């Protein structure tokens, strides 16, 4: 991890600089390491970030909870990567919930959306999504080639699905504890590092057993440092400075304009002749974009002028 670290001795949480103000616990991600053991972890809490998603869409409770858990998990997994760009997680299924999408960039800006049908009586991932697939995409900001991995949905919870994915696709033992309600989405991640750095053979199992005592209510209601203190107060931890997490959507009128250019002038004119205008709503933030015939003609007139300006005679 990056940032200033503070040593967490047994049963105490003492920052190195006692004069530095403690950042608010809400909407932060905190990395930590087990000293002298091949175990690292992260804790995330989404308050305003999660409520910003809920303010833009009304999700039935089972969908809401799944999407919140995925949002916390996406931030946790993004923090394990060293990259500039966006991590996109998708669960696609044939059940009542057809799509869950969460995106987190390397600055920890998050957005999320979901699609569903009726009959949402269960909260089991298998019941809600049915036969489906889990897709992770890493989209680099620098314009390099995107990486995508697709696996079958395995597990009854978001935590189980991601644990199976990480073990099969990344060969990393990773466990997550996730919880979400109408106010917060929170998560804890533990990961076993592949490099052997100590003789503490039992550290991984011990960490799992301790984290396994964490309840969803504790995860949602307690500050991150208190959660870590309750679980690991007999361990030797190193905590890093919390990093802020926030909601941000990357949609814009310019991006919608680029999409219309890709459709082509003939297709755009065809839509306009049928509907009179083109209306586009962002599925993430619900922002509405509208284009009338004059707007559309200006899009392609600007493109023609640009091409003409680039032509040498």
GROMACS .gro file of C-alpha atoms in nm:
model
  313
    1UNK     CA    1   0.000   0.000   0.000
    2UNK     CA    2   0.085   0.365  -0.021
    3UNK     CA    3   0.056   0.645   0.229
    4UNK     CA    4   0.188   0.700   0.579
    5UNK     CA    5   0.169   0.393   0.798
    6UNK     CA    6   0.102   0.372   1.168
    7UNK     CA    7   0.214   0.084   1.383
    8UNK     CA    8  -0.062  -0.101   1.564
    9UNK     CA    9   0.082  -0.282   1.862
   10UNK     CA   10  -0.102  -0.541   2.062
   11UNK     CA   11  -0.433  -0.402   2.189
   12UNK     CA   12  -0.342  -0.042   2.091
   13UNK     CA   13  -0.392   0.181   1.788
   14UNK     CA   14  -0.128   0.453   1.815
   15UNK     CA   15  -0.063   0.673   1.507
   16UNK     CA   16   0.295   0.780   1.447
   17UNK     CA   17   0.194   1.147   1.448
   18UNK     CA   18  -0.044   1.214   1.734
   19UNK     CA   19  -0.092   1.577   1.621
   20UNK     CA   20  -0.233   1.479   1.284
   21UNK     CA   21  -0.616   1.494   1.288
   22UNK     CA   22  -0.793   1.163   1.247
   23UNK     CA   23  -0.982   1.158   0.915
   24UNK     CA   24  -1.354   1.078   0.923
   25UNK     CA   25  -1.424   0.707   0.899
   26UNK     CA   26  -1.705   0.737   0.645
   27UNK     CA   27  -1.619   0.699   0.277
   28UNK     CA   28  -1.265   0.579   0.333
   29UNK     CA   29  -1.055   0.277   0.248
   30UNK     CA   30  -0.787   0.162   0.492
   31UNK     CA   31  -0.505  -0.076   0.404
   32UNK     CA   32  -0.329  -0.284   0.669
   33UNK     CA   33  -0.064  -0.555   0.693
   34UNK     CA   34   0.018  -0.826   0.940
   35UNK     CA   35   0.374  -0.768   1.047
   36UNK     CA   36   0.604  -1.068   0.991
   37UNK     CA   37   0.331  -1.265   0.810
   38UNK     CA   38   0.213  -1.313   0.451
   39UNK     CA   39  -0.125  -1.150   0.512
   40UNK     CA   40  -0.251  -0.812   0.401
   41UNK     CA   41  -0.594  -0.659   0.422
   42UNK     CA   42  -0.822  -0.367   0.355
   43UNK     CA   43  -1.134  -0.221   0.507
   44UNK     CA   44  -1.379   0.006   0.328
   45UNK     CA   45  -1.680   0.202   0.439
   46UNK     CA   46  -1.913   0.379   0.195
   47UNK     CA   47  -2.161   0.624   0.343
   48UNK     CA   48  -2.230   0.930   0.122
   49UNK     CA   49  -2.083   0.741  -0.174
   50UNK     CA   50  -2.340   0.463  -0.142
   51UNK     CA   51  -2.628   0.699  -0.069
   52UNK     CA   52  -2.541   0.895  -0.385
   53UNK     CA   53  -2.608   0.577  -0.584
   54UNK     CA   54  -2.935   0.511  -0.400
   55UNK     CA   55  -3.051   0.871  -0.450
   56UNK     CA   56  -3.046   0.822  -0.827
   57UNK     CA   57  -3.235   0.490  -0.849
   58UNK     CA   58  -3.491   0.305  -0.642
   59UNK     CA   59  -3.366  -0.050  -0.600
   60UNK     CA   60  -3.567  -0.329  -0.436
   61UNK     CA   61  -3.397  -0.441  -0.115
   62UNK     CA   62  -3.241  -0.765  -0.251
   63UNK     CA   63  -3.097  -0.576  -0.550
   64UNK     CA   64  -2.985  -0.288  -0.330
   65UNK     CA   65  -2.797  -0.514  -0.091
   66UNK     CA   66  -2.625  -0.710  -0.370
   67UNK     CA   67  -2.521  -0.391  -0.548
   68UNK     CA   68  -2.393  -0.235  -0.225
   69UNK     CA   69  -2.184  -0.541  -0.145
   70UNK     CA   70  -2.043  -0.538  -0.498
   71UNK     CA   71  -1.960  -0.169  -0.464
   72UNK     CA   72  -1.764  -0.228  -0.143
   73UNK     CA   73  -1.592  -0.529  -0.301
   74UNK     CA   74  -1.496  -0.332  -0.613
   75UNK     CA   75  -1.320  -0.068  -0.402
   76UNK     CA   76  -1.139  -0.340  -0.206
   77UNK     CA   77  -1.020  -0.522  -0.519
   78UNK     CA   78  -0.917  -0.198  -0.691
   79UNK     CA   79  -0.696  -0.124  -0.391
   80UNK     CA   80  -0.505  -0.450  -0.445
   81UNK     CA   81  -0.401  -0.337  -0.795
   82UNK     CA   82  -0.128  -0.101  -0.905
   83UNK     CA   83  -0.277   0.067  -1.210
   84UNK     CA   84  -0.418   0.388  -1.353
   85UNK     CA   85  -0.761   0.339  -1.496
   86UNK     CA   86  -1.086   0.170  -1.399
   87UNK     CA   87  -1.181  -0.167  -1.255
   88UNK     CA   88  -1.525  -0.277  -1.374
   89UNK     CA   89  -1.710  -0.567  -1.212
   90UNK     CA   90  -2.019  -0.721  -1.371
   91UNK     CA   91  -2.252  -1.002  -1.271
   92UNK     CA   92  -2.481  -1.109  -1.553
   93UNK     CA   93  -2.753  -1.367  -1.508
   94UNK     CA   94  -3.070  -1.529  -1.638
   95UNK     CA   95  -3.265  -1.486  -1.314
   96UNK     CA   96  -3.475  -1.197  -1.180
   97UNK     CA   97  -3.159  -0.984  -1.154
   98UNK     CA   98  -3.009  -0.963  -1.502
   99UNK     CA   99  -2.717  -0.724  -1.448
  100UNK     CA  100  -2.509  -0.569  -1.170
  101UNK     CA  101  -2.229  -0.330  -1.271
  102UNK     CA  102  -1.984  -0.144  -1.047
  103UNK     CA  103  -1.689   0.067  -1.155
  104UNK     CA  104  -1.403   0.198  -0.942
  105UNK     CA  105  -1.113   0.396  -1.081
  106UNK     CA  106  -0.762   0.423  -0.940
  107UNK     CA  107  -0.862   0.745  -0.758
  108UNK     CA  108  -1.139   0.551  -0.580
  109UNK     CA  109  -1.426   0.719  -0.760
  110UNK     CA  110  -1.718   0.477  -0.775
  111UNK     CA  111  -2.043   0.436  -0.964
  112UNK     CA  112  -2.291   0.148  -0.991
  113UNK     CA  113  -2.613   0.034  -1.159
  114UNK     CA  114  -2.840  -0.270  -1.180
  115UNK     CA  115  -3.118  -0.419  -1.394
  116UNK     CA  116  -3.384  -0.656  -1.266
  117UNK     CA  117  -3.727  -0.807  -1.322
  118UNK     CA  118  -3.995  -0.899  -1.070
  119UNK     CA  119  -3.999  -1.196  -0.826
  120UNK     CA  120  -3.722  -1.079  -0.593
  121UNK     CA  121  -3.813  -1.285  -0.288
  122UNK     CA  122  -3.466  -1.431  -0.224
  123UNK     CA  123  -3.129  -1.270  -0.151
  124UNK     CA  124  -2.921  -1.573  -0.256
  125UNK     CA  125  -2.699  -1.481  -0.551
  126UNK     CA  126  -2.779  -1.808  -0.728
  127UNK     CA  127  -3.154  -1.754  -0.692
  128UNK     CA  128  -3.143  -1.390  -0.799
  129UNK     CA  129  -2.901  -1.421  -1.092
  130UNK     CA  130  -2.957  -1.783  -1.197
  131UNK     CA  131  -2.708  -1.918  -1.448
  132UNK     CA  132  -2.468  -1.642  -1.525
  133UNK     CA  133  -2.117  -1.512  -1.544
  134UNK     CA  134  -1.889  -1.283  -1.350
  135UNK     CA  135  -1.680  -1.040  -1.556
  136UNK     CA  136  -1.390  -0.828  -1.440
  137UNK     CA  137  -1.244  -0.567  -1.675
  138UNK     CA  138  -0.937  -0.353  -1.613
  139UNK     CA  139  -0.950  -0.051  -1.843
  140UNK     CA  140  -0.620   0.142  -1.836
  141UNK     CA  141  -0.640   0.522  -1.843
  142UNK     CA  142  -0.326   0.544  -2.058
  143UNK     CA  143  -0.503   0.387  -2.356
  144UNK     CA  144  -0.333   0.047  -2.335
  145UNK     CA  145  -0.512  -0.278  -2.400
  146UNK     CA  146  -0.791  -0.362  -2.157
  147UNK     CA  147  -0.776  -0.688  -1.963
  148UNK     CA  148  -1.092  -0.893  -1.916
  149UNK     CA  149  -1.160  -1.214  -1.729
  150UNK     CA  150  -1.490  -1.408  -1.745
  151UNK     CA  151  -1.584  -1.693  -1.512
  152UNK     CA  152  -1.905  -1.871  -1.418
  153UNK     CA  153  -2.093  -1.745  -1.114
  154UNK     CA  154  -2.000  -1.972  -0.826
  155UNK     CA  155  -2.127  -1.910  -0.475
  156UNK     CA  156  -2.437  -1.809  -0.282
  157UNK     CA  157  -2.303  -1.463  -0.186
  158UNK     CA  158  -2.101  -1.185  -0.346
  159UNK     CA  159  -1.815  -1.274  -0.110
  160UNK     CA  160  -1.814  -1.637  -0.224
  161UNK     CA  161  -1.831  -1.543  -0.592
  162UNK     CA  162  -1.530  -1.312  -0.559
  163UNK     CA  163  -1.335  -1.560  -0.347
  164UNK     CA  164  -1.377  -1.827  -0.617
  165UNK     CA  165  -1.279  -1.579  -0.888
  166UNK     CA  166  -0.962  -1.465  -0.714
  167UNK     CA  167  -0.846  -1.819  -0.646
  168UNK     CA  168  -0.918  -1.949  -0.997
  169UNK     CA  169  -0.820  -1.648  -1.207
  170UNK     CA  170  -0.552  -1.479  -0.998
  171UNK     CA  171  -0.426  -1.776  -0.790
  172UNK     CA  172  -0.453  -1.561  -0.478
  173UNK     CA  173  -0.630  -1.676  -0.165
  174UNK     CA  174  -0.867  -1.391  -0.092
  175UNK     CA  175  -1.160  -1.369   0.149
  176UNK     CA  176  -1.415  -1.091   0.178
  177UNK     CA  177  -1.676  -0.996   0.435
  178UNK     CA  178  -1.939  -0.763   0.291
  179UNK     CA  179  -2.256  -0.594   0.412
  180UNK     CA  180  -2.494  -0.328   0.280
  181UNK     CA  181  -2.821  -0.166   0.379
  182UNK     CA  182  -3.002   0.155   0.289
  183UNK     CA  183  -2.735   0.375   0.447
  184UNK     CA  184  -2.392   0.209   0.425
  185UNK     CA  185  -2.199  -0.044   0.221
  186UNK     CA  186  -1.893  -0.189   0.396
  187UNK     CA  187  -1.635  -0.456   0.345
  188UNK     CA  188  -1.325  -0.628   0.479
  189UNK     CA  189  -1.069  -0.810   0.264
  190UNK     CA  190  -0.790  -1.045   0.364
  191UNK     CA  191  -0.537  -1.171   0.112
  192UNK     CA  192  -0.261  -1.427   0.148
  193UNK     CA  193   0.054  -1.299  -0.016
  194UNK     CA  194   0.233  -1.548  -0.245
  195UNK     CA  195   0.581  -1.459  -0.119
  196UNK     CA  196   0.700  -1.636   0.195
  197UNK     CA  197   0.840  -1.375   0.433
  198UNK     CA  198   0.805  -1.536   0.777
  199UNK     CA  199   0.789  -1.863   0.966
  200UNK     CA  200   0.441  -1.793   1.103
  201UNK     CA  201   0.270  -2.080   0.922
  202UNK     CA  202  -0.057  -2.032   1.109
  203UNK     CA  203  -0.102  -1.658   1.040
  204UNK     CA  204  -0.343  -1.699   0.746
  205UNK     CA  205  -0.571  -1.948   0.920
  206UNK     CA  206  -0.561  -1.742   1.237
  207UNK     CA  207  -0.658  -1.426   1.047
  208UNK     CA  208  -0.947  -1.608   0.876
  209UNK     CA  209  -1.076  -1.748   1.203
  210UNK     CA  210  -1.066  -1.408   1.368
  211UNK     CA  211  -1.233  -1.230   1.074
  212UNK     CA  212  -1.494  -1.507   1.062
  213UNK     CA  213  -1.636  -1.379   1.391
  214UNK     CA  214  -1.730  -1.046   1.229
  215UNK     CA  215  -2.105  -0.995   1.193
  216UNK     CA  216  -2.275  -0.782   0.925
  217UNK     CA  217  -2.413  -0.552   1.196
  218UNK     CA  218  -2.063  -0.489   1.333
  219UNK     CA  219  -1.929  -0.421   0.985
  220UNK     CA  220  -2.204  -0.166   0.918
  221UNK     CA  221  -2.216   0.005   1.255
  222UNK     CA  222  -1.856   0.025   1.377
  223UNK     CA  223  -1.569   0.251   1.256
  224UNK     CA  224  -1.304   0.065   1.057
  225UNK     CA  225  -1.035   0.101   1.323
  226UNK     CA  226  -1.267  -0.038   1.589
  227UNK     CA  227  -1.350  -0.335   1.368
  228UNK     CA  228  -0.981  -0.407   1.319
  229UNK     CA  229  -0.913  -0.360   1.688
  230UNK     CA  230  -1.187  -0.604   1.788
  231UNK     CA  231  -1.070  -0.866   1.543
  232UNK     CA  232  -0.693  -0.838   1.556
  233UNK     CA  233  -0.599  -0.671   1.887
  234UNK     CA  234  -0.366  -0.962   1.968
  235UNK     CA  235  -0.192  -0.940   1.631
  236UNK     CA  236   0.083  -0.702   1.519
  237UNK     CA  237  -0.070  -0.481   1.250
  238UNK     CA  238   0.056  -0.193   1.042
  239UNK     CA  239  -0.217   0.049   0.932
  240UNK     CA  240  -0.184   0.293   0.644
  241UNK     CA  241  -0.351   0.630   0.621
  242UNK     CA  242  -0.716   0.604   0.512
  243UNK     CA  243  -0.782   0.703   0.152
  244UNK     CA  244  -1.098   0.895   0.057
  245UNK     CA  245  -1.362   0.722  -0.155
  246UNK     CA  246  -1.638   0.908  -0.341
  247UNK     CA  247  -1.916   0.879  -0.598
  248UNK     CA  248  -1.841   1.015  -0.943
  249UNK     CA  249  -1.995   0.939  -1.279
  250UNK     CA  250  -1.787   0.979  -1.595
  251UNK     CA  251  -2.078   1.042  -1.829
  252UNK     CA  252  -2.090   1.373  -2.017
  253UNK     CA  253  -2.259   1.533  -2.315
  254UNK     CA  254  -1.932   1.503  -2.505
  255UNK     CA  255  -1.930   1.125  -2.451
  256UNK     CA  256  -2.290   1.093  -2.571
  257UNK     CA  257  -2.199   1.307  -2.872
  258UNK     CA  258  -1.913   1.070  -2.951
  259UNK     CA  259  -2.154   0.776  -2.931
  260UNK     CA  260  -2.389   0.944  -3.180
  261UNK     CA  261  -2.098   1.004  -3.416
  262UNK     CA  262  -2.022   0.632  -3.401
  263UNK     CA  263  -2.383   0.555  -3.500
  264UNK     CA  264  -2.340   0.768  -3.812
  265UNK     CA  265  -2.543   1.049  -3.967
  266UNK     CA  266  -2.789   0.820  -4.151
  267UNK     CA  267  -2.879   0.623  -3.837
  268UNK     CA  268  -2.916   0.940  -3.630
  269UNK     CA  269  -3.143   1.097  -3.895
  270UNK     CA  270  -3.351   0.776  -3.900
  271UNK     CA  271  -3.404   0.793  -3.521
  272UNK     CA  272  -3.492   1.161  -3.543
  273UNK     CA  273  -3.747   1.100  -3.819
  274UNK     CA  274  -3.922   0.844  -3.598
  275UNK     CA  275  -3.896   1.013  -3.259
  276UNK     CA  276  -3.833   1.381  -3.330
  277UNK     CA  277  -3.540   1.394  -3.089
  278UNK     CA  278  -3.282   1.165  -2.932
  279UNK     CA  279  -3.298   1.116  -2.557
  280UNK     CA  280  -3.021   0.938  -2.365
  281UNK     CA  281  -3.023   0.863  -1.993
  282UNK     CA  282  -2.709   0.757  -1.809
  283UNK     CA  283  -2.781   0.425  -1.638
  284UNK     CA  284  -2.535   0.507  -1.359
  285UNK     CA  285  -2.631   0.859  -1.249
  286UNK     CA  286  -2.965   0.909  -1.429
  287UNK     CA  287  -2.839   1.224  -1.601
  288UNK     CA  288  -3.056   1.306  -1.904
  289UNK     CA  289  -2.915   1.420  -2.239
  290UNK     CA  290  -3.138   1.538  -2.524
  291UNK     CA  291  -3.055   1.616  -2.887
  292UNK     CA  292  -3.295   1.776  -3.136
  293UNK     CA  293  -3.242   1.775  -3.517
  294UNK     CA  294  -3.041   2.098  -3.503
  295UNK     CA  295  -2.811   1.952  -3.233
  296UNK     CA  296  -2.759   1.639  -3.442
  297UNK     CA  297  -2.676   1.827  -3.761
  298UNK     CA  298  -2.425   2.041  -3.568
  299UNK     CA  299  -2.250   1.728  -3.441
  300UNK     CA  300  -2.183   1.601  -3.790
  301UNK     CA  301  -2.123   1.948  -3.939
  302UNK     CA  302  -1.845   1.995  -3.682
  303UNK     CA  303  -1.701   1.658  -3.778
  304UNK     CA  304  -1.702   1.748  -4.150
  305UNK     CA  305  -1.532   2.081  -4.080
  306UNK     CA  306  -1.267   1.908  -3.869
  307UNK     CA  307  -1.197   1.657  -4.147
  308UNK     CA  308  -1.181   1.935  -4.405
  309UNK     CA  309  -0.939   2.129  -4.190
  310UNK     CA  310  -0.714   1.826  -4.167
  311UNK     CA  311  -0.711   1.771  -4.544
  312UNK     CA  312  -0.403   1.895  -4.728
  313UNK     CA  313  -0.432   2.021  -5.087
   0.00000   0.00000   0.00000
